[in-house]
Short mmCIF file of C-alpha atoms in Angstrom, two decimals:
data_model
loop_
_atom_site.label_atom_id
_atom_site.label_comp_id
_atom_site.label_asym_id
_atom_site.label_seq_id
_atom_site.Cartn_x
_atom_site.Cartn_y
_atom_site.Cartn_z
CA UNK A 295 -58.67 -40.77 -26.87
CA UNK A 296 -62.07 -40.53 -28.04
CA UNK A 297 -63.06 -40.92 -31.15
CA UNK A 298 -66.66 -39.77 -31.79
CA UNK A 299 -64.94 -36.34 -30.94
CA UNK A 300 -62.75 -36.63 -32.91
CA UNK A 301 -65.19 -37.24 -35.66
CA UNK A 302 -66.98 -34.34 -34.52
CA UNK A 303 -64.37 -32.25 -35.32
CA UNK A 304 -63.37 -33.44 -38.72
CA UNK A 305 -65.56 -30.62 -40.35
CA UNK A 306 -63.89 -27.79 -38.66
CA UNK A 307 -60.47 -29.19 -39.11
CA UNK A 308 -61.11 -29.54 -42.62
CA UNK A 309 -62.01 -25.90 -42.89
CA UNK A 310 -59.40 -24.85 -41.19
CA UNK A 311 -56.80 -26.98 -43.18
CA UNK A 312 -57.96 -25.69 -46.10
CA UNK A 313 -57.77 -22.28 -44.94
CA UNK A 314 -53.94 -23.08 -44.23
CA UNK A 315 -53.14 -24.59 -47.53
CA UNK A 316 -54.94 -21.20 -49.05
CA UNK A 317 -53.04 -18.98 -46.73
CA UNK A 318 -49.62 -20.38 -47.49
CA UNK A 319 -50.21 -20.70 -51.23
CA UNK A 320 -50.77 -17.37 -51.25
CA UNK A 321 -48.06 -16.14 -49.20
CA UNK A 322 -45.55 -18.61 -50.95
CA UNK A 323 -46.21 -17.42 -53.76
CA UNK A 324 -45.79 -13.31 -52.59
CA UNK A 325 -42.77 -14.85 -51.11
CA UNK A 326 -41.10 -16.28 -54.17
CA UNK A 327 -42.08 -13.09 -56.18
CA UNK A 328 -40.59 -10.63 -53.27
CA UNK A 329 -37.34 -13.05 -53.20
CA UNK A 330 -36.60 -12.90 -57.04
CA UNK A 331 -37.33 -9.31 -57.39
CA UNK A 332 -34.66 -8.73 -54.25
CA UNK A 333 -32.05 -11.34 -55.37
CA UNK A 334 -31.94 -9.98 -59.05
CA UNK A 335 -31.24 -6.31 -57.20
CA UNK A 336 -28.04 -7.79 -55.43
CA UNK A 337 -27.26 -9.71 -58.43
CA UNK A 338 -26.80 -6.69 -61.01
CA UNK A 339 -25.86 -4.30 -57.98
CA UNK A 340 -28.56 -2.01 -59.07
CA UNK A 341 -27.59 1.33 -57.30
CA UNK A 342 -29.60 2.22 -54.06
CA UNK A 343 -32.13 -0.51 -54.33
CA UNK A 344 -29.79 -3.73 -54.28
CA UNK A 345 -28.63 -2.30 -50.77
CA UNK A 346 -32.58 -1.68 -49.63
CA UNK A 347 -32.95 -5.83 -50.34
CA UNK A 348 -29.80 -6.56 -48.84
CA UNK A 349 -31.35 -4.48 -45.51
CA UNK A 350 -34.70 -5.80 -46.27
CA UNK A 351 -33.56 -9.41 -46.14
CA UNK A 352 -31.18 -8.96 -42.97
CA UNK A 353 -34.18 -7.46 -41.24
CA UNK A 354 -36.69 -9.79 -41.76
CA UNK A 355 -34.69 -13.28 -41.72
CA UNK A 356 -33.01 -12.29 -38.35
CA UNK A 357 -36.59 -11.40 -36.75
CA UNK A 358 -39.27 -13.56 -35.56
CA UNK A 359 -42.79 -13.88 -37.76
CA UNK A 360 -44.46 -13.24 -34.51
CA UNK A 361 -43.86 -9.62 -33.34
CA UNK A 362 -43.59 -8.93 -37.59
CA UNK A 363 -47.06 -10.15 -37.30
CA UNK A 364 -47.90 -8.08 -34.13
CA UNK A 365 -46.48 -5.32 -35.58
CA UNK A 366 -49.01 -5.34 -38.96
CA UNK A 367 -51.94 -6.22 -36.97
CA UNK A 368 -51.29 -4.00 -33.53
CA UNK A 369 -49.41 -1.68 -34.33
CA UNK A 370 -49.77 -0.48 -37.52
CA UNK A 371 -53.90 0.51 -37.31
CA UNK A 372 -51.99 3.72 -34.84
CA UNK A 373 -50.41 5.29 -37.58
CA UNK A 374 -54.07 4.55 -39.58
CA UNK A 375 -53.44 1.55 -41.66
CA UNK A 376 -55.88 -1.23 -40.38
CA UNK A 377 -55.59 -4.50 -42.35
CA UNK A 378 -58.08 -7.37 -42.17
CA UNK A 379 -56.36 -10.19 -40.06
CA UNK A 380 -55.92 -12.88 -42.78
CA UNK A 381 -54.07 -9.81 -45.07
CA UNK A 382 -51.88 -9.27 -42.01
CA UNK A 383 -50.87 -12.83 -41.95
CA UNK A 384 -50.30 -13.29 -45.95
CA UNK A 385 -48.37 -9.91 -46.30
CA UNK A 386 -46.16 -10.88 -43.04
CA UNK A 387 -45.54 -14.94 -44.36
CA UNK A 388 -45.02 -12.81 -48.25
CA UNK A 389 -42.02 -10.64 -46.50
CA UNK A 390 -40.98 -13.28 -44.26
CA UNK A 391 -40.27 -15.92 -46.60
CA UNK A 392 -39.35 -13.22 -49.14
CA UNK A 393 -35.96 -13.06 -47.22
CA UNK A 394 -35.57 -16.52 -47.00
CA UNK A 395 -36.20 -16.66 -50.40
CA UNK A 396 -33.93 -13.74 -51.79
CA UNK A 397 -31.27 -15.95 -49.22
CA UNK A 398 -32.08 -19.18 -51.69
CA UNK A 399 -31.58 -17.58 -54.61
CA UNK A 400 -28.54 -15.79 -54.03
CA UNK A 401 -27.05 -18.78 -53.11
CA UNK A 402 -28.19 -20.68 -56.03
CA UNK A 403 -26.88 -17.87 -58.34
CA UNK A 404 -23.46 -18.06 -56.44
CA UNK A 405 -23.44 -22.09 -56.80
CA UNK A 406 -22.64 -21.35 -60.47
CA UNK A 407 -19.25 -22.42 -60.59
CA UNK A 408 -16.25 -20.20 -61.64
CA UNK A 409 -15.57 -22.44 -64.75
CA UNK A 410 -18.70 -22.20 -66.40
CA UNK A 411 -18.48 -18.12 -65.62
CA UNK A 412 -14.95 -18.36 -67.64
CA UNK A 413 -15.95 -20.18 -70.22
CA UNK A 414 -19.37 -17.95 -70.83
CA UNK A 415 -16.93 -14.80 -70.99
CA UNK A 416 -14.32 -16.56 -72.95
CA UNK A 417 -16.62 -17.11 -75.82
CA UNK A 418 -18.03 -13.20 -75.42
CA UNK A 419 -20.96 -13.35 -73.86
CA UNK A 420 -21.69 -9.79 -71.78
CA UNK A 421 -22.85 -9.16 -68.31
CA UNK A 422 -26.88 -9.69 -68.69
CA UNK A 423 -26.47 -12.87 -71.41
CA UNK A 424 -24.13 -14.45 -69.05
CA UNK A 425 -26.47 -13.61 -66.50
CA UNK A 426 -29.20 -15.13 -68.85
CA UNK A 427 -27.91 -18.22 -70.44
CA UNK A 428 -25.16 -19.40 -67.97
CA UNK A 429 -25.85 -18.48 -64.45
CA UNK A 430 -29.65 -18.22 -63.84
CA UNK A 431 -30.58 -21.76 -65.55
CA UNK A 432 -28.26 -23.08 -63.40
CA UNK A 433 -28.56 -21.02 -60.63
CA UNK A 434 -32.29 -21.63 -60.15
CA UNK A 435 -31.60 -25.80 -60.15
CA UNK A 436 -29.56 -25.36 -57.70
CA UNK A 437 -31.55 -23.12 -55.51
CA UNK A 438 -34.73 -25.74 -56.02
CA UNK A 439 -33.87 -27.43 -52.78
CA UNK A 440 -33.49 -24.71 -50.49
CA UNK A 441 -36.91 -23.11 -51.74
CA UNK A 442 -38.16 -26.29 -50.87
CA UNK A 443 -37.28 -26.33 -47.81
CA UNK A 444 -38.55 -22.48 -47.10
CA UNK A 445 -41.79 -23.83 -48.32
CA UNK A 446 -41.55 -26.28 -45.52
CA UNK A 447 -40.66 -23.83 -43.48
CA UNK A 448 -43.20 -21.57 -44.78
CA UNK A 449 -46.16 -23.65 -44.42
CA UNK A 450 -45.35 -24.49 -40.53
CA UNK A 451 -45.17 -20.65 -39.83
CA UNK A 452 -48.63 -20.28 -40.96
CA UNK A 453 -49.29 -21.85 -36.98
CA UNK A 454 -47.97 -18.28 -35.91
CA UNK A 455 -51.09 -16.71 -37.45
CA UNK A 456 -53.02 -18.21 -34.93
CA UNK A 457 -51.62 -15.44 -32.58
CA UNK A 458 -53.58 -12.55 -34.49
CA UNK A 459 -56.78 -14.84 -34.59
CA UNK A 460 -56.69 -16.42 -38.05
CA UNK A 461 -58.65 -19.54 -37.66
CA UNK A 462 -56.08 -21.96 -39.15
CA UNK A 463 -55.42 -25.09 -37.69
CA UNK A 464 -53.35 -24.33 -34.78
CA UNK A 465 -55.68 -21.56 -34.13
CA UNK A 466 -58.80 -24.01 -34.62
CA UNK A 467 -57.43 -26.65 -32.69
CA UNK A 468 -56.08 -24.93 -29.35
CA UNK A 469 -59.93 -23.48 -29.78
CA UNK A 470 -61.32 -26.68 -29.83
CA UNK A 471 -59.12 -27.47 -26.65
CA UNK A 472 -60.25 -24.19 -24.90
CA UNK A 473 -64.11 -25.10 -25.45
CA UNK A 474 -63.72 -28.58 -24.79
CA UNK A 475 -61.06 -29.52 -22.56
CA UNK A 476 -60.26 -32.55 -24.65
CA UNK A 477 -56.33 -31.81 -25.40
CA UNK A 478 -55.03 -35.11 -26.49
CA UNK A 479 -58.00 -35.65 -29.10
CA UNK A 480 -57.60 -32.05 -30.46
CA UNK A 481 -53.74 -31.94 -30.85
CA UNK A 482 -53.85 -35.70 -31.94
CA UNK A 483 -55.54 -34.08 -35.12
CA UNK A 484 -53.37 -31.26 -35.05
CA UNK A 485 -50.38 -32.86 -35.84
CA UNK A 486 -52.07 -35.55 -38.07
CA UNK A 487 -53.31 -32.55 -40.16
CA UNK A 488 -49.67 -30.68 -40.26
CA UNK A 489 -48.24 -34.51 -41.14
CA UNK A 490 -50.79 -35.05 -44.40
CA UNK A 491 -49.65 -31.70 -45.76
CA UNK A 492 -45.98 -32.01 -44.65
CA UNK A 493 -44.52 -35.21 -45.28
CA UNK A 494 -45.61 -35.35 -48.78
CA UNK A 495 -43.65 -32.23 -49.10
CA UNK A 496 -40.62 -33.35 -47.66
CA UNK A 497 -40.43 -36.59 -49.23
CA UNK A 498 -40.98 -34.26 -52.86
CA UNK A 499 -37.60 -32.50 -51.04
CA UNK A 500 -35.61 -35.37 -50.83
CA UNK A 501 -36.21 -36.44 -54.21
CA UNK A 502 -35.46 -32.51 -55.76
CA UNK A 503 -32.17 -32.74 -53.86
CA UNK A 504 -31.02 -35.66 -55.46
CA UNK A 505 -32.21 -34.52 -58.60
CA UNK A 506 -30.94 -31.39 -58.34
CA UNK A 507 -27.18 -33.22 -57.42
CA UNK A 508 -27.23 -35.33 -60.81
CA UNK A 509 -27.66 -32.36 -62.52
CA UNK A 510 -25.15 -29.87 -61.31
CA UNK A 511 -22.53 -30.30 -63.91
CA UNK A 512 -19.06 -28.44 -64.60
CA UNK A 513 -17.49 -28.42 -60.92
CA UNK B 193 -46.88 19.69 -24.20
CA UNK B 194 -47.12 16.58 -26.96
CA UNK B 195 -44.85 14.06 -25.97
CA UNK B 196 -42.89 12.02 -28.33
CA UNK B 197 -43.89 8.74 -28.51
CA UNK B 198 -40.11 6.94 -28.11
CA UNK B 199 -40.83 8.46 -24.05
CA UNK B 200 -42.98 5.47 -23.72
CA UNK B 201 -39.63 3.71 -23.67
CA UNK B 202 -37.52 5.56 -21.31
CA UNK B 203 -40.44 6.09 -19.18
CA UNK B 204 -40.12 4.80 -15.49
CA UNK B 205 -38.00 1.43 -15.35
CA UNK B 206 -39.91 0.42 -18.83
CA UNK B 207 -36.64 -0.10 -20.42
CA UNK B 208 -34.60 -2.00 -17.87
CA UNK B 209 -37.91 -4.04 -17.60
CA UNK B 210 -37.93 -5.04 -21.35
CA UNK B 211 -34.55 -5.79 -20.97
CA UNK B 212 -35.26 -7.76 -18.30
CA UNK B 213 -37.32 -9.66 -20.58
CA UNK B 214 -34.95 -9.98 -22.99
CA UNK B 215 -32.49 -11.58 -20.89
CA UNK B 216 -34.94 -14.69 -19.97
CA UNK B 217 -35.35 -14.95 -23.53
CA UNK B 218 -31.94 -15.12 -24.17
CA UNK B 219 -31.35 -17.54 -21.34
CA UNK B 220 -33.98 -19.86 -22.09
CA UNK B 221 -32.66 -20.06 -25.62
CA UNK B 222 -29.20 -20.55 -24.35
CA UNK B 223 -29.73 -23.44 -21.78
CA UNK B 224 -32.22 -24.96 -24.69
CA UNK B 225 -28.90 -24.50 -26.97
CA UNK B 226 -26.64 -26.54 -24.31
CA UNK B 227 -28.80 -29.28 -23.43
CA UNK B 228 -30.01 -29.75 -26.92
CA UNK B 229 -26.26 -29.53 -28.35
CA UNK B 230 -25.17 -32.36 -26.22
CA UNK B 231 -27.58 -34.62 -26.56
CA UNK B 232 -28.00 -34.09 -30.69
CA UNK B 233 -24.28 -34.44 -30.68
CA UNK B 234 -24.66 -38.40 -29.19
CA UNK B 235 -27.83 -38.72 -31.24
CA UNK B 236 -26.08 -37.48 -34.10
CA UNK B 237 -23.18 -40.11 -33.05
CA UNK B 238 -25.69 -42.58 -32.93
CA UNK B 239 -27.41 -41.67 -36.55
CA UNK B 240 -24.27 -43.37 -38.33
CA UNK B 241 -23.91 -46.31 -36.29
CA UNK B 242 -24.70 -49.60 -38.12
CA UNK B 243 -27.75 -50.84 -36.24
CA UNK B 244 -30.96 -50.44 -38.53
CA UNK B 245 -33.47 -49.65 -35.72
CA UNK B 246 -31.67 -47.39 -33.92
CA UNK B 247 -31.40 -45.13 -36.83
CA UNK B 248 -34.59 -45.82 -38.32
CA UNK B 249 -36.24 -44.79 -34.42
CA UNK B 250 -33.41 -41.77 -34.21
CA UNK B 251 -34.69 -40.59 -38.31
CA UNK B 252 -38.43 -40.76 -36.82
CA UNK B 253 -37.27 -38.91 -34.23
CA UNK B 254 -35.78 -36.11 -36.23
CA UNK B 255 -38.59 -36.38 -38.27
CA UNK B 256 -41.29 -35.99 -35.73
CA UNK B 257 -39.59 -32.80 -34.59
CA UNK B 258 -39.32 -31.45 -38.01
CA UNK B 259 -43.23 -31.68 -38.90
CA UNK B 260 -44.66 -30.52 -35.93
CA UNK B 261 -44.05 -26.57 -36.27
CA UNK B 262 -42.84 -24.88 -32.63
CA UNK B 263 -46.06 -23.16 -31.57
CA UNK B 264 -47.62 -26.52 -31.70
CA UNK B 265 -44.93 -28.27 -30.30
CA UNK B 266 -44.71 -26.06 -27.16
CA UNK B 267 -48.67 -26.74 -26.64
CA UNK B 268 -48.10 -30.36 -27.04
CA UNK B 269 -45.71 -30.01 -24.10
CA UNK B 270 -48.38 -27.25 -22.60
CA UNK B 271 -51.01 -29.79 -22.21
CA UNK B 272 -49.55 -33.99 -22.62
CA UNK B 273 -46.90 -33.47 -20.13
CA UNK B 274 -49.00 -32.42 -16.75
CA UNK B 275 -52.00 -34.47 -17.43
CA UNK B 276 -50.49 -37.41 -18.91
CA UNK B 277 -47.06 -37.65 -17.27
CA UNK B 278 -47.88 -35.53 -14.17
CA UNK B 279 -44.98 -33.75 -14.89
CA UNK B 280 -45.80 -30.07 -13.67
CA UNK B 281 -42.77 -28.12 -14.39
CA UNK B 282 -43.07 -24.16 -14.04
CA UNK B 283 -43.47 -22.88 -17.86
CA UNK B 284 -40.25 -21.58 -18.36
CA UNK B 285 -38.57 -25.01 -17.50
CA UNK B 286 -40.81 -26.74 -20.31
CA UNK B 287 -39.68 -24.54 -22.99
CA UNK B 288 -36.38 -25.58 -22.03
CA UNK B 289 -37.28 -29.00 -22.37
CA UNK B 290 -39.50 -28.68 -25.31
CA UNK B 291 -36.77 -26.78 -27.28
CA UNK B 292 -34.33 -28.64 -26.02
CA UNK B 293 -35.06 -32.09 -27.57
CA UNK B 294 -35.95 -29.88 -30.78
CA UNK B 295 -32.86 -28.72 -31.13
CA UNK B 296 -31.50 -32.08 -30.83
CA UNK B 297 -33.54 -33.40 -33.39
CA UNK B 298 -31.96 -31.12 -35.52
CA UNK B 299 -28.75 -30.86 -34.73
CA UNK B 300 -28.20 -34.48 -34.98
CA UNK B 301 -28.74 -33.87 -39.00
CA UNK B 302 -25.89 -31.71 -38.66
CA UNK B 303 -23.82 -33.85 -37.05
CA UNK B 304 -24.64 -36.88 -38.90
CA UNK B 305 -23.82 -34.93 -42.12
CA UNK B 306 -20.63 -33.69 -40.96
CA UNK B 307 -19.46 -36.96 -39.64
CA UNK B 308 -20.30 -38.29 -43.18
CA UNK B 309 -18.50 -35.69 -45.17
CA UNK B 310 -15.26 -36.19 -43.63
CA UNK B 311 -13.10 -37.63 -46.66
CA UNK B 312 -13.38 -41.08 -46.32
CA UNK B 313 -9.25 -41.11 -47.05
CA UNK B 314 -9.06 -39.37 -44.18
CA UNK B 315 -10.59 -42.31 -41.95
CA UNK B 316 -8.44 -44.51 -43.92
CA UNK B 317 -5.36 -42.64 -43.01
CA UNK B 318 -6.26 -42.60 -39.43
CA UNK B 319 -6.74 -46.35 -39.46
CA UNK B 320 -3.51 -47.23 -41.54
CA UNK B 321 -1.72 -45.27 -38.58
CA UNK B 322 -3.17 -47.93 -36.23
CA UNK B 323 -5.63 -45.80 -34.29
CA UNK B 324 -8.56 -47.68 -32.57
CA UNK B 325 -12.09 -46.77 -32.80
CA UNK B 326 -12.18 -44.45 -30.26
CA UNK B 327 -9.24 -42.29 -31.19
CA UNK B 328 -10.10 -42.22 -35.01
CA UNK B 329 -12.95 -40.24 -33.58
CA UNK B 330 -11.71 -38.28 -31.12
CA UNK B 331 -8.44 -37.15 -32.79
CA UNK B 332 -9.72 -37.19 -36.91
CA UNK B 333 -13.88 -37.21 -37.21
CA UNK B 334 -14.62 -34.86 -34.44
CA UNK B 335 -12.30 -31.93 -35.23
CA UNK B 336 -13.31 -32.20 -38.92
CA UNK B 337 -16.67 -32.40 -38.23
CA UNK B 338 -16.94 -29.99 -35.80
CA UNK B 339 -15.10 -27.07 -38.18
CA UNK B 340 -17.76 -28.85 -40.87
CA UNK B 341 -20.85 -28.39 -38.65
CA UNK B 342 -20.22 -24.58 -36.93
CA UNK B 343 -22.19 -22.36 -39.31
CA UNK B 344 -25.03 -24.42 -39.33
CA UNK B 345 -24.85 -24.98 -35.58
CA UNK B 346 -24.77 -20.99 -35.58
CA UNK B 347 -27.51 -20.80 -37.89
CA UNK B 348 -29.89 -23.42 -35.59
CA UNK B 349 -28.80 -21.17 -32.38
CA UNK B 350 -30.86 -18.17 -34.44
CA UNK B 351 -33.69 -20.20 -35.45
CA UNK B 352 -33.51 -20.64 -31.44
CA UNK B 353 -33.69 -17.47 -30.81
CA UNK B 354 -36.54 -16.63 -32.78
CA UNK B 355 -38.37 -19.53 -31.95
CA UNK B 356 -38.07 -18.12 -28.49
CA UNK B 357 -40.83 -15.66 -29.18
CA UNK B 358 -43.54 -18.15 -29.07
CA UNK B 359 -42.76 -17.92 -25.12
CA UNK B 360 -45.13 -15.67 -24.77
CA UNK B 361 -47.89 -18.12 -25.78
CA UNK B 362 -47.55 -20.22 -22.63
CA UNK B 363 -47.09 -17.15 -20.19
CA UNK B 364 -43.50 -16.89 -19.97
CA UNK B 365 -42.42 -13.32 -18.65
CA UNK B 366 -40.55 -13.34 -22.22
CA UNK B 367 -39.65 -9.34 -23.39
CA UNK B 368 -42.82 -9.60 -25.69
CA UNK B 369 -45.14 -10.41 -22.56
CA UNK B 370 -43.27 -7.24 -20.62
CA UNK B 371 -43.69 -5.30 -23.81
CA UNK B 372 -47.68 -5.64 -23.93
CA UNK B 373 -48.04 -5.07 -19.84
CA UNK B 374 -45.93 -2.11 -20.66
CA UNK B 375 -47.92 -1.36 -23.63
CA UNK B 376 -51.31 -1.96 -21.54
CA UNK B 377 -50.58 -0.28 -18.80
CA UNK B 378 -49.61 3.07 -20.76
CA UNK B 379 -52.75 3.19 -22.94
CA UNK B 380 -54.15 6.30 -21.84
CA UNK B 381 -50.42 8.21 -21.47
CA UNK B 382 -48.99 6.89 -24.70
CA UNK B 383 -51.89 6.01 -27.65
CA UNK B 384 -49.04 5.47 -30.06
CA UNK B 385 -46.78 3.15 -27.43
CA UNK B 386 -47.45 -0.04 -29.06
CA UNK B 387 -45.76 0.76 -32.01
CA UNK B 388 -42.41 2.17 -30.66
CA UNK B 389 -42.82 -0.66 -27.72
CA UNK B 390 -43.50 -3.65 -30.48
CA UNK B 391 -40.34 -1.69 -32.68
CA UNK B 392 -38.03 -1.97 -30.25
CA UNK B 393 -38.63 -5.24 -29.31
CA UNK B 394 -38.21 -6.00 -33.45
CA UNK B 395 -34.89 -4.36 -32.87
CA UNK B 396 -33.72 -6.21 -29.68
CA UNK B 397 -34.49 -9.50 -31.52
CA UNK B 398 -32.61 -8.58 -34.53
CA UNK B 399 -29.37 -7.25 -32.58
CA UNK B 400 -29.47 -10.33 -30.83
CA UNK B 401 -29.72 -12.49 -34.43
CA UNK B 402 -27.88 -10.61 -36.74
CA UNK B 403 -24.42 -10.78 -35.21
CA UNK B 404 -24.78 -14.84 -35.32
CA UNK B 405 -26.12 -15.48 -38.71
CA UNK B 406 -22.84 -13.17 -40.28
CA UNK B 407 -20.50 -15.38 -38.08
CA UNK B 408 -22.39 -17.92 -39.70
CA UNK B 409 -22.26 -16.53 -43.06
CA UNK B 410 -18.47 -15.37 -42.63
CA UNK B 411 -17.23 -18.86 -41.54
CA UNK B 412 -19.29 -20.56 -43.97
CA UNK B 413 -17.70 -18.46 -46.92
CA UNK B 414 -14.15 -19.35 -45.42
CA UNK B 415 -14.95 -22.94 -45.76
CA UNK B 416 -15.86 -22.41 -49.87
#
């Protein structure tokens, strides 16, 4: 390993890591908005559209980011919608992770154990204020750790953008590695830079889950 | 005379090819599955043993795998393993190996959490009937824990699957590689190909997945 290349390439690698963080902010956050709106469809049943999430979210969870990616970027500019590359790849992480998503919340929402249910409609509370007070408080604590752990999930995805030419790190680095021919240096700094912005994360995810156990309550 | 763009699929042998490609797919992610299931299972094994540094080195392990997202992993593999090992394995062999000791990595979680959520009365039961070590394991942990571990083991075997579509990236004949020849070579004939070609292939992948992550769903409901 050398490291006055690697030094070289700090710059770039800090461009592109930013770029990542930006990417997957963004497209967290479309994700988290698509997988409320979807889970609160199934949740109240709502005629027609609660099926179109449940179809939405079995499409997109059981398909790879990749050809959902090739798809918005190749294939969709045929039928005349052409999308900038970096819109591609936030739209496609937004609906990706919206699934996963809509699949944490539901199962937050069903964590809500049968007691507490009984006892909100024993003391008369109706469909949408047992929806409000009892089962979505608790429903979103316990979903905390498996949005977590799509954000994880999330954030590593973001390498798959590097197939339609986003210039994230993955995309940066196997650059660097075409140009240069210096592989070890290059993917030395390509994990390092998934590690600073991952393990933070994770460790935040082990400490939410144990949180999250000391407070579920009434099983 | 227009054609319909779905032709582009039926066209010469363009669909048996894509299937074609589907089935190395599929049977790259399945020998990844069997290799990788066995050795997570003694991993996993390992992970509650009572030696510090083995499970601190096996966590570290699991850990390793679990930061480094696929595409990078399979271009860590790509590059380290030929020039530094002078290991030169034909590409399709690598993904094996590379997905392989992924899938380990993560399915010793699952089998270290199963093995630990085994009531502990059970063990205690097993032991008060005078089994040894090794039967208390084979005849009371390992049935529990493999009932305990199936829909996430299910579950991984998807996340296989779809991971498999990275293949393409280090030249694999994979069904998305077929799918852009196919899509290439057709440019003229069929403008619109790449989107019926790049929709099927969707499809394919989610026929493949869907099935498994119901089971997976299904058994974990029975289990509630």
């Amino acid at each position: 390993m050398d490291l006055s290349i690697m030094q070289q390439a700090i710059p770039q690698f800090v461009k592109a890591f930013e770029l990542t963080l930006w990417l997957s902010f963004v497209g967290i956050l479309g994700a988290l908005l698509v997988g409320v709106c979807c889970s609160l469809l199934q949740y109240f049943k709502v005629p027609f559209l609660g099926k179109v999430a449940s179809v939405y979210v079995e499409l997109f969870r059981n398909t790879p980011l990749l050809i959902q990616l090739f798809f918005l970027y190749y294939a969709f500019p045929v039928i005349g919608i052409k999308l900038p590359a970096q819109v591609c790849g936030i739209i496609g992480l937004a609906f990706l992770g919206g699934s996963y998503m809509a699949e944490g919340f539901t199962g937050g929402f069903n964590g809500v154990s049968q007691s507490q249910l009984d006892a909100g409609k024993a003391i008369g509370l109706n469909k949408f204020q047992l929806a409000r007070y009892v089962v979505f408080p608790q429903g979103f604590t316990l979903s905390v750790p498996a949005l977590a752990a799509n954000v994880i999930f999330l954030i590593k995805e973001t390498s798959i953008f590097s197939v339609i030419a986003i210039p994230e790190l993955t995309n940066t680095a196997l650059d660097l590695v075409g140009l240069y021919y210096r592989s070890n240096e290059y993917l030395f700094m390509l994990v390092l830079a998934y590690a600073i912005i991952l393990i933070p994360l994770s460790i935040i995810l082990t400490i939410l889950e144990r949180k999250v156990r000391y407070g579920s309550f009434g099983n | 005379m227009v054609h319909l763009g779905t032709n582009i699929l039926f066209a010469g042998n363009n669909f048996v090819r894509l299937l074609e490609g589907l089935w190395t797919t599929v049977w790259i992610a399945i020998c990844a599955l069997i290799i990788g299931l066995i050795l997570g299972t003694g991993l996993g094994i390992l992970r509650t043993s009572k030696n510090r540094p083995v499970r601190i080195l096996l966590r570290l392990y699991l850990e390793f795998f679990r930061i480094v997202p696929s595409v990078v992993l399979l271009f860590l593999f790509y590059y380290i393993l030929p020039r530094q090992l002078n290991l030169n394995l034909p590409a399709e062999q690598m993904a094996v190996l590379a997905f392989a000791l992924w899938v380990a990595a993560e399915f010793s979680d699952i089998v270290r959490g199963a093995l630990i959520s085994v009531p502990q009365h059970q063990k205690e039961s097993g032991l008060a009937l005078g089994l040894n070590g090794w039967q208390l394991f084979r005849y009371v942990l390992l049935p529990q824990a493999l009932v305990l571990e199936l829909p996430a083991t299910i579950n991984l075997a998807t996340r296989v699957v779809k991971t498999t579509s990275l293949l393409m990236l280090i030249s694999v004949m994979d069904v998305i590689n077929i799918g852009q020849q196919i899509i290439e070579a057709n440019r003229q004939t069929y403008p619109n190909g790449i989107f019926w070609i790049y929709g099927i292939i969707f499809l394919f992948y989610f026929i493949v997945d869907y099935p498994l992550s119901l089971w997976a769903r299904r058994l974990a409901a029975k289990q509630h």
